[in-house]
Every structure is written in C-alpha cells, then in structure tokens.
C-alpha cells in the first residue's frame, strides 16, 4: 500500500510542533508539501495558498488544515472538490451549520472528512471512559486554565469573531467530557468575560447537565500564570476519578491508574490513514455545539483590556 501523501495547509506553531513529527512517525503517511503565506519547511514544496497547492503542487492525496478556523470551511470545500481527503484541526469551523455541506461533499466524493479532537486521544481518556461506564456519576468539574501568552503568542485571530478565545483550549476539555460520559450533555447557563478590546472571551464559567440532571461545571481562563491546569474531576458512587495533564493521567481517589506519554497527534494521523483507506468520515460536532450554546446562553461581562 502506498503512503497517504499529505499537505499541511497553515504552518503555524501547532503545525510545526505537532503535525510534522506526527506525520513522520505514522506508518502509511508522508508529508508531501506545505501551503502557508508566512512559513515553509526545508526540502518540501511550498505554496502560498491552498489554491496554488491544488493547481500547481505535487501529487497529494490529502490536506491537513491547520489554518485559523475562520477560513477552514472554504479551504476544505476546495480540497474536497479537488478529490482530496481532509483533516480539520480543532475547532472544525466557526459555526456548526457550516460543517453540514462539507459532510455532504465528502460523502458524495467518497472522500474522508475528519474533524479532529486531539485531546480525546490523550492516553488516559479511554481508560476513564471505560471506568465511568460502570459507575453512577454524581458530579463533574472541569478546571481548564492556561496562559494565552505562552500557548498563542501573537495570534490575533483567536480574539476575532470565530476565533473562540478561551474556548479554543476549553473545547479540548469539552471534547474529553463528551467522550467519557455515558450520556449526552448540554449547557444550561454560561458566564463569559470579554476583554474591553477583544471580540472573544478570555474566561468562561459553564453550567451543564445531562438528561439525568447530573451537575457539571467548567471553569476556563486564559489568564493563568505559573502552573497550568487541565483537569477534570468526576465524583462517583465508587470514588473520585480525576483526569489531569489534559487527559494524560487518570487517578482514582488519588491513586494513579493510567499514565502514558503524549501521542495524541500520532493517534490522529493513524486514524486519518485508516479512514482515508475507505473514504469514511469522522465528524463529531458535540464539543462545538456546546461552545455555540455557551455563546447563545452566555451572560457577558466586560473586563480589563488584554494586551499581548
């Protein structure tokens, strides 16, 4: 079987830090080109735009879209129309409804559309899901706080409409939540803090539940300094289960049950190779729906301006 020839579109920090190495480590995948206005990779064909890549580039089978979400829909549509498989970095778009035409295009073309949630592939997430499946859940709390200046330095798009602000990392927590809980969850209330000079929130507190009225709360904040917090705590009838370090460590009543190195992006590309072999798609919009509902229900407050 020949390798899936992949072009990365959008070559920012996450593409350099995660995608390049993950493709190199994935059997059946090969990085064939880069499309980016501002960056390139030595020894690889480079193009300024996806249009130039598709018309003038080397033969490719797939594109991995690592551009800001505001432009991904049009890029995905162009790639699917050209007969390419498409991987979407998270979030898959700026709205929920814009994904429906892409799903239909992929099905018609028998090409893969893969909306990725990399945090679901953290090593302790599946053990947590399996453990919770046989317990009665009493409550859930998410504490997801990080320093935007460390993780998104100079990335102005994240503060623009569609950039999601603090929900860019927060959606990672929601992607884990919707994977590990046995019942679907929904938002009942939200408090959103918007810097006076920005169009997206810098912090958010959410109240959620499921059909059984399980209390679920989440705290997201982009202003965290010092140690970063990526934790989910679930109280059950058989003890307290915690996921920490973004889903890499699972513990029950303080005892570590599962811990492993981070291979989230390698797992994404392994999944992409399998999907592309048959043209199957994987598009779960549950995390994005929760973010959209948070904006719909959110009570907004204005806080001090944010200066990068």
PDB file of C-alpha atoms in Angstrom:
ATOM      1  CA  UNK A   1       0.000   0.000   0.000  1.00  0.00           C
ATOM      2  CA  UNK A   2       1.354   3.437  -0.926  1.00  0.00           C
ATOM      3  CA  UNK A   3       1.627   6.194   1.656  1.00  0.00           C
ATOM      4  CA  UNK A   4      -1.124   8.765   2.082  1.00  0.00           C
ATOM      5  CA  UNK A   5       0.530  11.888   0.666  1.00  0.00           C
ATOM      6  CA  UNK A   6      -0.458  14.800   2.915  1.00  0.00           C
ATOM      7  CA  UNK A   7      -0.019  18.554   2.525  1.00  0.00           C
ATOM      8  CA  UNK A   8      -0.200  20.780   5.605  1.00  0.00           C
ATOM      9  CA  UNK A   9      -2.117  24.000   4.965  1.00  0.00           C
ATOM     10  CA  UNK A  10      -1.293  26.704   7.510  1.00  0.00           C
ATOM     11  CA  UNK A  11       2.165  26.345   9.009  1.00  0.00           C
ATOM     12  CA  UNK A  12       2.000  27.976  12.426  1.00  0.00           C
ATOM     13  CA  UNK A  13       3.076  26.822  15.863  1.00  0.00           C
ATOM     14  CA  UNK A  14       0.781  23.800  16.149  1.00  0.00           C
ATOM     15  CA  UNK A  15       1.731  22.527  12.678  1.00  0.00           C
ATOM     16  CA  UNK A  16       5.440  22.827  13.416  1.00  0.00           C
ATOM     17  CA  UNK A  17       5.270  21.484  16.970  1.00  0.00           C
ATOM     18  CA  UNK A  18       2.818  18.627  16.444  1.00  0.00           C
ATOM     19  CA  UNK A  19       1.761  17.795  12.896  1.00  0.00           C
ATOM     20  CA  UNK A  20       5.159  17.479  11.201  1.00  0.00           C
ATOM     21  CA  UNK A  21       6.528  15.000  13.728  1.00  0.00           C
ATOM     22  CA  UNK A  22       3.269  13.074  13.946  1.00  0.00           C
ATOM     23  CA  UNK A  23       3.140  12.516  10.181  1.00  0.00           C
ATOM     24  CA  UNK A  24       6.777  11.397  10.161  1.00  0.00           C
ATOM     25  CA  UNK A  25       6.017   8.859  12.911  1.00  0.00           C
ATOM     26  CA  UNK A  26       2.876   7.445  11.264  1.00  0.00           C
ATOM     27  CA  UNK A  27       3.154   4.351   9.089  1.00  0.00           C
ATOM     28  CA  UNK A  28       1.314   4.884   5.822  1.00  0.00           C
ATOM     29  CA  UNK A  29       1.569   8.689   5.900  1.00  0.00           C
ATOM     30  CA  UNK A  30       4.028  11.058   4.243  1.00  0.00           C
ATOM     31  CA  UNK A  31       4.333  14.843   4.283  1.00  0.00           C
ATOM     32  CA  UNK A  32       4.394  15.987   0.644  1.00  0.00           C
ATOM     33  CA  UNK A  33       4.018  19.785   0.707  1.00  0.00           C
ATOM     34  CA  UNK A  34       3.255  22.883   2.764  1.00  0.00           C
ATOM     35  CA  UNK A  35       0.928  25.753   1.917  1.00  0.00           C
ATOM     36  CA  UNK A  36       1.380  28.889   4.021  1.00  0.00           C
ATOM     37  CA  UNK A  37       1.765  32.595   3.375  1.00  0.00           C
ATOM     38  CA  UNK A  38       4.335  33.085   6.095  1.00  0.00           C
ATOM     39  CA  UNK A  39       6.306  29.880   6.639  1.00  0.00           C
ATOM     40  CA  UNK A  40       7.829  26.898   4.852  1.00  0.00           C
ATOM     41  CA  UNK A  41       9.738  23.701   5.595  1.00  0.00           C
ATOM     42  CA  UNK A  42      13.093  22.981   4.018  1.00  0.00           C
ATOM     43  CA  UNK A  43      13.240  20.263   1.358  1.00  0.00           C
ATOM     44  CA  UNK A  44       9.469  20.349   0.792  1.00  0.00           C
ATOM     45  CA  UNK A  45       7.481  22.055  -1.981  1.00  0.00           C
ATOM     46  CA  UNK A  46       5.955  25.278  -0.683  1.00  0.00           C
ATOM     47  CA  UNK A  47       2.935  27.257  -1.880  1.00  0.00           C
ATOM     48  CA  UNK A  48       1.360  30.457  -0.625  1.00  0.00           C
ATOM     49  CA  UNK A  49      -2.265  29.284  -0.734  1.00  0.00           C
ATOM     50  CA  UNK A  50      -4.284  26.099  -0.929  1.00  0.00           C
ATOM     51  CA  UNK A  51      -5.445  27.140  -4.387  1.00  0.00           C
ATOM     52  CA  UNK A  52      -1.857  27.329  -5.600  1.00  0.00           C
ATOM     53  CA  UNK A  53      -1.121  23.987  -3.937  1.00  0.00           C
ATOM     54  CA  UNK A  54      -4.070  22.271  -5.635  1.00  0.00           C
ATOM     55  CA  UNK A  55      -3.311  23.711  -9.083  1.00  0.00           C
ATOM     56  CA  UNK A  56       0.484  23.716  -9.167  1.00  0.00           C
ATOM     57  CA  UNK A  57       1.601  21.386  -6.403  1.00  0.00           C
ATOM     58  CA  UNK A  58       2.913  17.827  -6.458  1.00  0.00           C
ATOM     59  CA  UNK A  59       0.520  14.858  -6.389  1.00  0.00           C
ATOM     60  CA  UNK A  60      -1.180  14.659  -2.994  1.00  0.00           C
ATOM     61  CA  UNK A  61      -3.992  12.587  -1.535  1.00  0.00           C
ATOM     62  CA  UNK A  62      -4.984  14.686   1.467  1.00  0.00           C
ATOM     63  CA  UNK A  63      -4.698  18.028   3.201  1.00  0.00           C
ATOM     64  CA  UNK A  64      -4.397  18.764   6.889  1.00  0.00           C
ATOM     65  CA  UNK A  65      -5.917  22.173   7.581  1.00  0.00           C
ATOM     66  CA  UNK A  66      -4.054  23.937  10.398  1.00  0.00           C
ATOM     67  CA  UNK A  67      -5.196  27.440   9.458  1.00  0.00           C
ATOM     68  CA  UNK A  68      -7.366  29.597  11.763  1.00  0.00           C
ATOM     69  CA  UNK A  69     -10.954  28.290  11.861  1.00  0.00           C
ATOM     70  CA  UNK A  70     -12.356  31.383  10.138  1.00  0.00           C
ATOM     71  CA  UNK A  71     -11.008  30.197   6.761  1.00  0.00           C
ATOM     72  CA  UNK A  72     -11.238  26.413   7.053  1.00  0.00           C
ATOM     73  CA  UNK A  73     -14.673  25.917   5.501  1.00  0.00           C
ATOM     74  CA  UNK A  74     -13.669  27.407   2.143  1.00  0.00           C
ATOM     75  CA  UNK A  75     -10.344  25.568   2.178  1.00  0.00           C
ATOM     76  CA  UNK A  76     -11.994  22.239   2.999  1.00  0.00           C
ATOM     77  CA  UNK A  77     -14.540  22.743   0.234  1.00  0.00           C
ATOM     78  CA  UNK A  78     -11.764  23.460  -2.279  1.00  0.00           C
ATOM     79  CA  UNK A  79      -9.830  20.366  -1.238  1.00  0.00           C
ATOM     80  CA  UNK A  80     -12.870  18.081  -1.368  1.00  0.00           C
ATOM     81  CA  UNK A  81     -13.824  19.470  -4.780  1.00  0.00           C
ATOM     82  CA  UNK A  82     -10.315  18.550  -5.942  1.00  0.00           C
ATOM     83  CA  UNK A  83     -10.789  14.974  -4.725  1.00  0.00           C
ATOM     84  CA  UNK A  84      -8.631  15.211  -1.587  1.00  0.00           C
ATOM     85  CA  UNK A  85      -9.227  13.765   1.865  1.00  0.00           C
ATOM     86  CA  UNK A  86      -9.428  16.483   4.542  1.00  0.00           C
ATOM     87  CA  UNK A  87      -8.300  16.638   8.153  1.00  0.00           C
ATOM     88  CA  UNK A  88      -9.593  19.617  10.150  1.00  0.00           C
ATOM     89  CA  UNK A  89      -7.680  20.864  13.175  1.00  0.00           C
ATOM     90  CA  UNK A  90      -9.926  21.734  16.076  1.00  0.00           C
ATOM     91  CA  UNK A  91     -12.262  23.529  16.166  1.00  0.00           C
ATOM     92  CA  UNK A  92     -13.525  22.260  12.789  1.00  0.00           C
ATOM     93  CA  UNK A  93     -15.061  25.641  11.913  1.00  0.00           C
ATOM     94  CA  UNK A  94     -16.515  28.867  13.206  1.00  0.00           C
ATOM     95  CA  UNK A  95     -20.075  27.541  13.335  1.00  0.00           C
ATOM     96  CA  UNK A  96     -21.988  24.285  13.465  1.00  0.00           C
ATOM     97  CA  UNK A  97     -24.117  24.626  10.316  1.00  0.00           C
ATOM     98  CA  UNK A  98     -21.162  25.277   8.006  1.00  0.00           C
ATOM     99  CA  UNK A  99     -19.965  21.696   8.511  1.00  0.00           C
ATOM    100  CA  UNK A 100     -23.118  20.110   7.032  1.00  0.00           C
ATOM    101  CA  UNK A 101     -22.299  20.973   3.381  1.00  0.00           C
ATOM    102  CA  UNK A 102     -18.757  19.660   3.867  1.00  0.00           C
ATOM    103  CA  UNK A 103     -20.060  16.372   5.264  1.00  0.00           C
ATOM    104  CA  UNK A 104     -22.331  16.047   2.228  1.00  0.00           C
ATOM    105  CA  UNK A 105     -19.481  16.909  -0.176  1.00  0.00           C
ATOM    106  CA  UNK A 106     -17.224  14.291   1.388  1.00  0.00           C
ATOM    107  CA  UNK A 107     -19.925  11.621   1.163  1.00  0.00           C
ATOM    108  CA  UNK A 108     -20.680  12.441  -2.483  1.00  0.00           C
ATOM    109  CA  UNK A 109     -16.994  12.370  -3.401  1.00  0.00           C
ATOM    110  CA  UNK A 110     -16.294   9.256  -1.302  1.00  0.00           C
ATOM    111  CA  UNK A 111     -13.566  11.177   0.456  1.00  0.00           C
ATOM    112  CA  UNK A 112     -12.715  11.432   4.140  1.00  0.00           C
ATOM    113  CA  UNK A 113     -13.622  14.432   6.269  1.00  0.00           C
ATOM    114  CA  UNK A 114     -12.003  14.070   9.685  1.00  0.00           C
ATOM    115  CA  UNK A 115     -12.902  16.673  12.329  1.00  0.00           C
ATOM    116  CA  UNK A 116     -10.210  16.078  14.910  1.00  0.00           C
ATOM    117  CA  UNK A 117     -10.348  16.419  18.682  1.00  0.00           C
ATOM    118  CA  UNK A 118      -6.763  15.719  19.673  1.00  0.00           C
ATOM    119  CA  UNK A 119      -7.424  15.706  23.424  1.00  0.00           C
ATOM    120  CA  UNK A 120      -9.704  12.676  23.018  1.00  0.00           C
ATOM    121  CA  UNK A 121      -6.597  10.758  22.013  1.00  0.00           C
ATOM    122  CA  UNK A 122      -4.760  11.521  25.250  1.00  0.00           C
ATOM    123  CA  UNK A 123      -3.734   8.156  26.723  1.00  0.00           C
ATOM    124  CA  UNK A 124      -5.919   8.180  29.852  1.00  0.00           C
ATOM    125  CA  UNK A 125      -9.172   9.220  28.148  1.00  0.00           C
ATOM    126  CA  UNK A 126     -10.293   5.737  27.059  1.00  0.00           C
ATOM    127  CA  UNK A 127      -9.447   4.129  30.418  1.00  0.00           C
ATOM    128  CA  UNK A 128     -11.502   6.883  32.083  1.00  0.00           C
ATOM    129  CA  UNK A 129     -14.458   6.292  29.754  1.00  0.00           C
ATOM    130  CA  UNK A 130     -14.382   2.564  30.448  1.00  0.00           C
ATOM    131  CA  UNK A 131     -14.135   3.097  34.224  1.00  0.00           C
ATOM    132  CA  UNK A 132     -17.048   5.539  34.298  1.00  0.00           C
ATOM    133  CA  UNK A 133     -19.281   3.267  32.216  1.00  0.00           C
ATOM    134  CA  UNK A 134     -19.965   1.043  35.238  1.00  0.00           C
ATOM    135  CA  UNK A 135     -20.274   3.787  37.899  1.00  0.00           C
ATOM    136  CA  UNK A 136     -23.021   6.180  38.897  1.00  0.00           C
ATOM    137  CA  UNK A 137     -21.799   9.711  38.281  1.00  0.00           C
ATOM    138  CA  UNK A 138     -22.679  12.245  40.954  1.00  0.00           C
ATOM    139  CA  UNK A 139     -20.943  15.369  39.639  1.00  0.00           C
ATOM    140  CA  UNK A 140     -18.267  16.606  37.246  1.00  0.00           C
ATOM    141  CA  UNK A 141     -15.999  19.641  37.456  1.00  0.00           C
ATOM    142  CA  UNK A 142     -13.597  20.909  34.786  1.00  0.00           C
ATOM    143  CA  UNK A 143     -10.722  23.240  35.639  1.00  0.00           C
ATOM    144  CA  UNK A 144      -9.011  24.257  32.376  1.00  0.00           C
ATOM    145  CA  UNK A 145      -6.790  27.296  32.770  1.00  0.00           C
ATOM    146  CA  UNK A 146      -3.716  28.299  30.796  1.00  0.00           C
ATOM    147  CA  UNK A 147      -1.605  31.300  29.818  1.00  0.00           C
ATOM    148  CA  UNK A 148      -2.622  32.559  26.377  1.00  0.00           C
ATOM    149  CA  UNK A 149       0.716  34.363  26.014  1.00  0.00           C
ATOM    150  CA  UNK A 150       2.524  31.022  26.239  1.00  0.00           C
ATOM    151  CA  UNK A 151       0.253  28.933  24.034  1.00  0.00           C
ATOM    152  CA  UNK A 152      -0.964  31.510  21.492  1.00  0.00           C
ATOM    153  CA  UNK A 153       1.702  34.221  21.338  1.00  0.00           C
ATOM    154  CA  UNK A 154       0.813  36.983  18.900  1.00  0.00           C
ATOM    155  CA  UNK A 155      -2.090  35.041  17.395  1.00  0.00           C
ATOM    156  CA  UNK A 156      -4.591  37.837  16.849  1.00  0.00           C
ATOM    157  CA  UNK A 157      -7.101  35.553  15.089  1.00  0.00           C
ATOM    158  CA  UNK A 158      -8.002  33.867  18.360  1.00  0.00           C
ATOM    159  CA  UNK A 159      -9.561  37.140  19.592  1.00  0.00           C
ATOM    160  CA  UNK A 160     -11.591  37.776  16.444  1.00  0.00           C
ATOM    161  CA  UNK A 161     -15.171  36.545  15.838  1.00  0.00           C
ATOM    162  CA  UNK A 162     -14.944  32.821  15.209  1.00  0.00           C
ATOM    163  CA  UNK A 163     -11.577  32.550  16.957  1.00  0.00           C
ATOM    164  CA  UNK A 164     -13.291  31.294  20.161  1.00  0.00           C
ATOM    165  CA  UNK A 165     -10.962  32.997  22.645  1.00  0.00           C
ATOM    166  CA  UNK A 166     -10.683  30.864  25.784  1.00  0.00           C
ATOM    167  CA  UNK A 167     -12.896  28.242  24.170  1.00  0.00           C
ATOM    168  CA  UNK A 168     -10.006  27.333  21.870  1.00  0.00           C
ATOM    169  CA  UNK A 169      -8.426  25.368  24.751  1.00  0.00           C
ATOM    170  CA  UNK A 170     -11.769  24.948  26.539  1.00  0.00           C
ATOM    171  CA  UNK A 171     -13.168  22.932  23.652  1.00  0.00           C
ATOM    172  CA  UNK A 172     -10.425  20.379  24.334  1.00  0.00           C
ATOM    173  CA  UNK A 173     -11.934  19.779  27.759  1.00  0.00           C
ATOM    174  CA  UNK A 174     -15.417  19.569  26.259  1.00  0.00           C
ATOM    175  CA  UNK A 175     -14.197  17.040  23.707  1.00  0.00           C
ATOM    176  CA  UNK A 176     -12.972  14.824  26.548  1.00  0.00           C
ATOM    177  CA  UNK A 177     -16.160  15.362  28.537  1.00  0.00           C
ATOM    178  CA  UNK A 178     -18.406  14.307  25.661  1.00  0.00           C
ATOM    179  CA  UNK A 179     -16.251  11.227  25.117  1.00  0.00           C
ATOM    180  CA  UNK A 180     -16.011   9.899  28.673  1.00  0.00           C
ATOM    181  CA  UNK A 181     -19.562  10.492  29.920  1.00  0.00           C
ATOM    182  CA  UNK A 182     -22.155   7.836  29.053  1.00  0.00           C
ATOM    183  CA  UNK A 183     -24.965  10.368  28.449  1.00  0.00           C
ATOM    184  CA  UNK A 184     -25.154  13.432  26.212  1.00  0.00           C
ATOM    185  CA  UNK A 185     -24.658  16.746  27.989  1.00  0.00           C
ATOM    186  CA  UNK A 186     -25.986  20.235  27.331  1.00  0.00           C
ATOM    187  CA  UNK A 187     -25.362  23.773  28.581  1.00  0.00           C
ATOM    188  CA  UNK A 188     -27.865  25.411  30.941  1.00  0.00           C
ATOM    189  CA  UNK A 189     -26.001  28.631  31.799  1.00  0.00           C
ATOM    190  CA  UNK A 190     -22.763  30.432  30.997  1.00  0.00           C
ATOM    191  CA  UNK A 191     -20.804  33.461  32.192  1.00  0.00           C
ATOM    192  CA  UNK A 192     -18.447  34.924  29.595  1.00  0.00           C
ATOM    193  CA  UNK A 193     -15.772  37.543  30.333  1.00  0.00           C
ATOM    194  CA  UNK A 194     -14.786  39.666  27.316  1.00  0.00           C
ATOM    195  CA  UNK A 195     -11.753  41.980  27.405  1.00  0.00           C
ATOM    196  CA  UNK A 196     -12.827  45.534  26.569  1.00  0.00           C
ATOM    197  CA  UNK A 197     -10.674  45.499  23.425  1.00  0.00           C
ATOM    198  CA  UNK A 198     -11.425  41.989  22.142  1.00  0.00           C
ATOM    199  CA  UNK A 199     -14.229  40.158  20.332  1.00  0.00           C
ATOM    200  CA  UNK A 200     -13.825  36.775  22.075  1.00  0.00           C
ATOM    201  CA  UNK A 201     -13.926  35.785  25.755  1.00  0.00           C
ATOM    202  CA  UNK A 202     -10.832  35.482  27.916  1.00  0.00           C
ATOM    203  CA  UNK A 203     -12.636  33.452  30.599  1.00  0.00           C
ATOM    204  CA  UNK A 204     -15.843  31.446  30.937  1.00  0.00           C
ATOM    205  CA  UNK A 205     -17.798  29.574  33.607  1.00  0.00           C
ATOM    206  CA  UNK A 206     -20.276  26.983  32.348  1.00  0.00           C
ATOM    207  CA  UNK A 207     -23.087  25.070  33.984  1.00  0.00           C
ATOM    208  CA  UNK A 208     -24.075  21.868  32.192  1.00  0.00           C
ATOM    209  CA  UNK A 209     -26.092  18.746  32.846  1.00  0.00           C
ATOM    210  CA  UNK A 210     -27.443  15.605  31.188  1.00  0.00           C
ATOM    211  CA  UNK A 211     -30.883  14.001  30.942  1.00  0.00           C
ATOM    212  CA  UNK A 212     -30.410  12.705  34.475  1.00  0.00           C
ATOM    213  CA  UNK A 213     -29.673  16.195  35.880  1.00  0.00           C
ATOM    214  CA  UNK A 214     -26.061  15.376  36.738  1.00  0.00           C
ATOM    215  CA  UNK A 215     -24.388  18.615  37.936  1.00  0.00           C
ATOM    216  CA  UNK A 216     -21.491  19.556  35.658  1.00  0.00           C
ATOM    217  CA  UNK A 217     -19.443  22.735  35.909  1.00  0.00           C
ATOM    218  CA  UNK A 218     -16.489  24.085  33.944  1.00  0.00           C
ATOM    219  CA  UNK A 219     -14.050  26.940  34.540  1.00  0.00           C
ATOM    220  CA  UNK A 220     -11.968  28.194  31.619  1.00  0.00           C
ATOM    221  CA  UNK A 221      -9.422  31.016  31.895  1.00  0.00           C
ATOM    222  CA  UNK A 222      -6.741  32.321  29.543  1.00  0.00           C
ATOM    223  CA  UNK A 223      -5.069  34.414  32.269  1.00  0.00           C
ATOM    224  CA  UNK A 224      -3.423  31.590  34.215  1.00  0.00           C
ATOM    225  CA  UNK A 225       0.233  32.113  35.067  1.00  0.00           C
ATOM    226  CA  UNK A 226       2.599  29.643  36.690  1.00  0.00           C
ATOM    227  CA  UNK A 227       1.393  26.020  36.685  1.00  0.00           C
ATOM    228  CA  UNK A 228      -1.214  25.340  34.008  1.00  0.00           C
ATOM    229  CA  UNK A 229      -4.439  23.466  34.830  1.00  0.00           C
ATOM    230  CA  UNK A 230      -6.027  20.888  32.532  1.00  0.00           C
ATOM    231  CA  UNK A 231      -8.075  18.813  34.945  1.00  0.00           C
ATOM    232  CA  UNK A 232     -11.426  17.003  35.067  1.00  0.00           C
ATOM    233  CA  UNK A 233     -12.751  15.565  38.340  1.00  0.00           C
ATOM    234  CA  UNK A 234     -15.687  13.143  38.417  1.00  0.00           C
ATOM    235  CA  UNK A 235     -17.359  12.175  41.694  1.00  0.00           C
ATOM    236  CA  UNK A 236     -18.966   8.733  41.519  1.00  0.00           C
ATOM    237  CA  UNK A 237     -20.587   6.192  43.830  1.00  0.00           C
ATOM    238  CA  UNK A 238     -17.279   4.291  43.804  1.00  0.00           C
ATOM    239  CA  UNK A 239     -14.797   7.086  44.336  1.00  0.00           C
ATOM    240  CA  UNK A 240     -13.345  10.201  42.770  1.00  0.00           C
ATOM    241  CA  UNK A 241     -11.883   9.811  39.302  1.00  0.00           C
ATOM    242  CA  UNK A 242      -9.580  12.534  38.023  1.00  0.00           C
ATOM    243  CA  UNK A 243      -8.024  13.221  34.650  1.00  0.00           C
ATOM    244  CA  UNK A 244      -5.047  15.569  34.793  1.00  0.00           C
ATOM    245  CA  UNK A 245      -2.418  16.985  32.435  1.00  0.00           C
ATOM    246  CA  UNK A 246      -5.001  17.245  29.690  1.00  0.00           C
ATOM    247  CA  UNK A 247      -6.013  13.588  29.841  1.00  0.00           C
ATOM    248  CA  UNK A 248      -2.598  12.005  30.192  1.00  0.00           C
ATOM    249  CA  UNK A 249      -3.036  10.832  33.785  1.00  0.00           C
ATOM    250  CA  UNK A 250      -6.049   9.060  35.321  1.00  0.00           C
ATOM    251  CA  UNK A 251      -6.344   8.537  39.076  1.00  0.00           C
ATOM    252  CA  UNK A 252      -9.000   7.122  41.389  1.00  0.00           C
ATOM    253  CA  UNK A 253      -9.035   8.506  44.929  1.00  0.00           C
ATOM    254  CA  UNK A 254      -5.519   9.813  44.343  1.00  0.00           C
ATOM    255  CA  UNK A 255      -4.058   6.521  43.079  1.00  0.00           C
ATOM    256  CA  UNK A 256      -2.739   6.650  39.518  1.00  0.00           C
ATOM    257  CA  UNK A 257      -4.468   4.076  37.336  1.00  0.00           C
ATOM    258  CA  UNK A 258      -3.261   5.102  33.896  1.00  0.00           C
ATOM    259  CA  UNK A 259      -0.365   7.270  32.742  1.00  0.00           C
ATOM    260  CA  UNK A 260       1.443   7.310  29.405  1.00  0.00           C
ATOM    261  CA  UNK A 261       3.427   9.649  27.142  1.00  0.00           C
ATOM    262  CA  UNK A 262       1.607  12.057  24.849  1.00  0.00           C
ATOM    263  CA  UNK A 263       0.964  10.633  21.381  1.00  0.00           C
ATOM    264  CA  UNK A 264      -2.270  12.491  20.623  1.00  0.00           C
ATOM    265  CA  UNK A 265      -1.306  13.733  17.170  1.00  0.00           C
ATOM    266  CA  UNK A 266       0.253  10.443  16.144  1.00  0.00           C
ATOM    267  CA  UNK A 267      -3.052   8.780  17.006  1.00  0.00           C
ATOM    268  CA  UNK A 268      -4.903  11.379  14.909  1.00  0.00           C
ATOM    269  CA  UNK A 269      -2.838  10.564  11.849  1.00  0.00           C
ATOM    270  CA  UNK A 270      -3.130   6.818  12.404  1.00  0.00           C
ATOM    271  CA  UNK A 271      -6.892   7.330  12.435  1.00  0.00           C
ATOM    272  CA  UNK A 272      -6.733   9.540   9.325  1.00  0.00           C
ATOM    273  CA  UNK A 273      -4.818   6.876   7.388  1.00  0.00           C
ATOM    274  CA  UNK A 274      -7.403   4.232   8.320  1.00  0.00           C
ATOM    275  CA  UNK A 275     -10.337   6.484   7.386  1.00  0.00           C
ATOM    276  CA  UNK A 276      -8.814   7.537   4.071  1.00  0.00           C
ATOM    277  CA  UNK A 277      -8.260   3.920   3.044  1.00  0.00           C
ATOM    278  CA  UNK A 278     -12.043   3.553   2.601  1.00  0.00           C
ATOM    279  CA  UNK A 279     -13.143   7.188   2.241  1.00  0.00           C
ATOM    280  CA  UNK A 280     -15.028   7.063   5.549  1.00  0.00           C
ATOM    281  CA  UNK A 281     -15.597  10.247   7.554  1.00  0.00           C
ATOM    282  CA  UNK A 282     -15.489  11.032  11.273  1.00  0.00           C
ATOM    283  CA  UNK A 283     -17.199  14.306  12.192  1.00  0.00           C
ATOM    284  CA  UNK A 284     -18.463  14.616  15.777  1.00  0.00           C
ATOM    285  CA  UNK A 285     -19.788  18.123  16.392  1.00  0.00           C
ATOM    286  CA  UNK A 286     -20.840  17.660  20.035  1.00  0.00           C
ATOM    287  CA  UNK A 287     -17.997  19.791  21.512  1.00  0.00           C
ATOM    288  CA  UNK A 288     -18.623  22.599  19.008  1.00  0.00           C
ATOM    289  CA  UNK A 289     -22.354  22.565  19.790  1.00  0.00           C
ATOM    290  CA  UNK A 290     -21.594  23.073  23.484  1.00  0.00           C
ATOM    291  CA  UNK A 291     -19.443  26.103  22.662  1.00  0.00           C
ATOM    292  CA  UNK A 292     -22.124  27.511  20.354  1.00  0.00           C
ATOM    293  CA  UNK A 293     -24.760  27.073  23.082  1.00  0.00           C
ATOM    294  CA  UNK A 294     -22.458  28.779  25.582  1.00  0.00           C
ATOM    295  CA  UNK A 295     -22.410  31.849  23.357  1.00  0.00           C
ATOM    296  CA  UNK A 296     -26.197  31.659  22.919  1.00  0.00           C
ATOM    297  CA  UNK A 297     -26.866  31.390  26.652  1.00  0.00           C
ATOM    298  CA  UNK A 298     -23.902  33.343  27.938  1.00  0.00           C
ATOM    299  CA  UNK A 299     -24.238  36.303  30.269  1.00  0.00           C
ATOM    300  CA  UNK A 300     -21.493  38.688  29.169  1.00  0.00           C
ATOM    301  CA  UNK A 301     -19.319  40.923  31.293  1.00  0.00           C
ATOM    302  CA  UNK A 302     -16.579  43.314  30.157  1.00  0.00           C
ATOM    303  CA  UNK A 303     -13.214  43.016  31.874  1.00  0.00           C
ATOM    304  CA  UNK A 304      -9.893  44.817  31.584  1.00  0.00           C
ATOM    305  CA  UNK A 305      -8.338  45.064  28.087  1.00  0.00           C
ATOM    306  CA  UNK A 306      -5.952  42.321  27.047  1.00  0.00           C
ATOM    307  CA  UNK A 307      -2.557  43.367  25.682  1.00  0.00           C
ATOM    308  CA  UNK A 308      -0.464  40.651  24.052  1.00  0.00           C
TER     309      UNK A 308
END
